[in-house]
């Protein structure tokens, strides 16, 4: 399964690293920025204890930051970390020069965490309808998830939501974006992925700096999935020393096709459930029939969908119990990905042109997904077909 990440689940608070101000002052200003921004909806949406704990955890990340060039030049840096950070530097340059992203100072710093997970992301939804529980954040608006640095706090919040009758989903994340407001460091949790996914994650998160529509989480994350995956294809299929015949180019293409197939499967399942939830059936009937739909979907996934995957197995989908929270959390990242590909085709494979068209168009529609072509299907089950960057 692809790297888990979320945009602005818990805003980073690092500021510019230029100048000679002491690190202690930078950390203090970061913590104050957390409190000043409200971090999450302010004290009426979550407890002051939550804000303080998050600020302390973020301050630890700030204290551990190092400029990437310094880490690359350090003889003590292990070869794997050095190699992955070199990809980060290249991917960041690619995002600026080829995708038109204003990266600011994001991903010029590196933080090594003493754990394999950055944070836990908690989401919840009504059991008999697709209605996510949301929290309001400054700048980004309402979002259907909340982040925790502390596992015990996350599980306690999950139990509270389940006691209120919600479906829940608690998952790890390795990266997030603050939409260009702060200097996001690349984290060691991201570097645990292979080279293709490291590049994809950087491009995914930086694409939020380019286009982010407040209150439209599903569009923002699906757009970032598209931009990250297609950007990774163009990156590996056009860079000197790699090219269209390289293993990494083929792997990046296969993963983008796999994500389109997974998207088509999820969209169909959600549509089926939405029809049930919108019906006049009783709540008890809806809950009973949804379990039948879940069972049939899993059987279909095993028999028809999983065998078509070229690179990903999506084992996480089978290991996680199906409920409305787990489905909504995934559909936010995988909604209508084949239609994004169709728009790319209409623009001759020019990713930057698609990004500009979406950026220019979102102000004129209520639903940003209305900008996409309708009715595109998943790609054929053939590794020979897929995105070919413009100019190849």
mmCIF file of N, CA, C and O in Angstrom, residues 124-129 131 133 158-168 283 287 290 324:
data_model
loop_
_atom_site.group_PDB
_atom_site.id
_atom_site.type_symbol
_atom_site.label_atom_id
_atom_site.label_comp_id
_atom_site.label_asym_id
_atom_site.label_seq_id
_atom_site.Cartn_x
_atom_site.Cartn_y
_atom_site.Cartn_z
ATOM 1 N N UNK A 124 -13.744 9.499 11.642
ATOM 2 C CA UNK A 124 -14.975 8.863 12.093
ATOM 3 C C UNK A 124 -16.101 9.219 11.137
ATOM 4 O O UNK A 124 -16.034 10.235 10.423
ATOM 5 N N UNK A 125 -17.127 8.379 11.103
ATOM 6 C CA UNK A 125 -18.268 8.611 10.216
ATOM 7 C C UNK A 125 -19.514 7.974 10.810
ATOM 8 O O UNK A 125 -19.431 7.016 11.593
ATOM 9 N N UNK A 126 -20.681 8.496 10.423
ATOM 10 C CA UNK A 126 -21.949 7.874 10.793
ATOM 11 C C UNK A 126 -22.002 6.473 10.209
ATOM 12 O O UNK A 126 -21.465 6.206 9.128
ATOM 13 N N UNK A 127 -22.674 5.561 10.879
ATOM 14 C CA UNK A 127 -22.702 4.169 10.429
ATOM 15 C C UNK A 127 -23.704 3.928 9.307
ATOM 16 O O UNK A 127 -23.520 3.001 8.504
ATOM 17 N N UNK A 128 -24.760 4.746 9.226
ATOM 18 C CA UNK A 128 -25.806 4.490 8.240
ATOM 19 C C UNK A 128 -25.855 5.544 7.135
ATOM 20 O O UNK A 128 -26.817 5.634 6.392
ATOM 21 N N UNK A 129 -24.819 6.344 7.011
ATOM 22 C CA UNK A 129 -24.728 7.317 5.929
ATOM 23 C C UNK A 129 -23.284 7.798 5.815
ATOM 24 O O UNK A 129 -22.503 7.695 6.765
ATOM 25 N N UNK A 131 -21.464 10.400 6.230
ATOM 26 C CA UNK A 131 -21.373 11.709 6.878
ATOM 27 C C UNK A 131 -20.185 11.677 7.827
ATOM 28 O O UNK A 131 -20.291 11.176 8.950
ATOM 29 N N UNK A 133 -17.413 12.787 10.527
ATOM 30 C CA UNK A 133 -17.250 13.766 11.593
ATOM 31 C C UNK A 133 -16.112 14.684 11.176
ATOM 32 O O UNK A 133 -15.088 14.232 10.666
ATOM 33 N N UNK A 158 -10.480 7.583 19.970
ATOM 34 C CA UNK A 158 -11.186 6.615 19.143
ATOM 35 C C UNK A 158 -12.280 5.915 19.937
ATOM 36 O O UNK A 158 -13.411 5.761 19.463
ATOM 37 N N UNK A 159 -11.966 5.500 21.157
ATOM 38 C CA UNK A 159 -12.972 4.834 22.002
ATOM 39 C C UNK A 159 -14.142 5.772 22.299
ATOM 40 O O UNK A 159 -15.309 5.339 22.303
ATOM 41 N N UNK A 160 -13.854 7.033 22.527
ATOM 42 C CA UNK A 160 -14.931 7.997 22.799
ATOM 43 C C UNK A 160 -15.871 8.119 21.597
ATOM 44 O O UNK A 160 -17.098 8.168 21.757
ATOM 45 N N UNK A 161 -15.302 8.179 20.398
ATOM 46 C CA UNK A 161 -16.132 8.292 19.198
ATOM 47 C C UNK A 161 -16.959 7.031 18.975
ATOM 48 O O UNK A 161 -18.129 7.095 18.579
ATOM 49 N N UNK A 162 -16.350 5.873 19.213
ATOM 50 C CA UNK A 162 -17.095 4.626 19.056
ATOM 51 C C UNK A 162 -18.222 4.533 20.079
ATOM 52 O O UNK A 162 -19.308 4.017 19.780
ATOM 53 N N UNK A 163 -18.000 5.047 21.292
ATOM 54 C CA UNK A 163 -19.048 5.055 22.304
ATOM 55 C C UNK A 163 -20.210 5.953 21.893
ATOM 56 O O UNK A 163 -21.365 5.731 22.302
ATOM 57 N N UNK A 164 -19.925 6.951 21.043
ATOM 58 C CA UNK A 164 -20.980 7.825 20.538
ATOM 59 C C UNK A 164 -21.702 7.221 19.335
ATOM 60 O O UNK A 164 -22.638 7.831 18.812
ATOM 61 N N UNK A 165 -21.247 6.040 18.883
ATOM 62 C CA UNK A 165 -21.925 5.354 17.790
ATOM 63 C C UNK A 165 -21.312 5.547 16.418
ATOM 64 O O UNK A 165 -21.920 5.169 15.409
ATOM 65 N N UNK A 166 -20.122 6.104 16.354
ATOM 66 C CA UNK A 166 -19.465 6.327 15.065
ATOM 67 C C UNK A 166 -18.652 5.099 14.636
ATOM 68 O O UNK A 166 -18.103 4.377 15.468
ATOM 69 N N UNK A 167 -18.553 4.877 13.315
ATOM 70 C CA UNK A 167 -17.481 4.061 12.757
ATOM 71 C C UNK A 167 -16.189 4.865 12.896
ATOM 72 O O UNK A 167 -16.204 6.099 12.753
ATOM 73 N N UNK A 168 -15.061 4.198 13.143
ATOM 74 C CA UNK A 168 -13.803 4.916 13.273
ATOM 75 C C UNK A 168 -12.699 4.239 12.473
ATOM 76 O O UNK A 168 -12.798 3.064 12.111
ATOM 77 N N UNK A 283 -33.002 2.075 9.540
ATOM 78 C CA UNK A 283 -31.591 2.083 9.920
ATOM 79 C C UNK A 283 -31.093 0.660 10.136
ATOM 80 O O UNK A 283 -29.982 0.317 9.714
ATOM 81 N N UNK A 287 -28.007 -1.127 8.054
ATOM 82 C CA UNK A 287 -26.814 -1.700 8.682
ATOM 83 C C UNK A 287 -26.649 -3.165 8.317
ATOM 84 O O UNK A 287 -25.524 -3.652 8.130
ATOM 85 N N UNK A 290 -25.655 -3.302 4.491
ATOM 86 C CA UNK A 290 -24.318 -2.814 4.193
ATOM 87 C C UNK A 290 -23.285 -3.902 4.446
ATOM 88 O O UNK A 290 -22.266 -3.975 3.746
ATOM 89 N N UNK A 324 -17.720 2.744 7.238
ATOM 90 C CA UNK A 324 -17.827 4.015 6.535
ATOM 91 C C UNK A 324 -16.611 4.914 6.757
ATOM 92 O O UNK A 324 -16.223 5.673 5.872
#
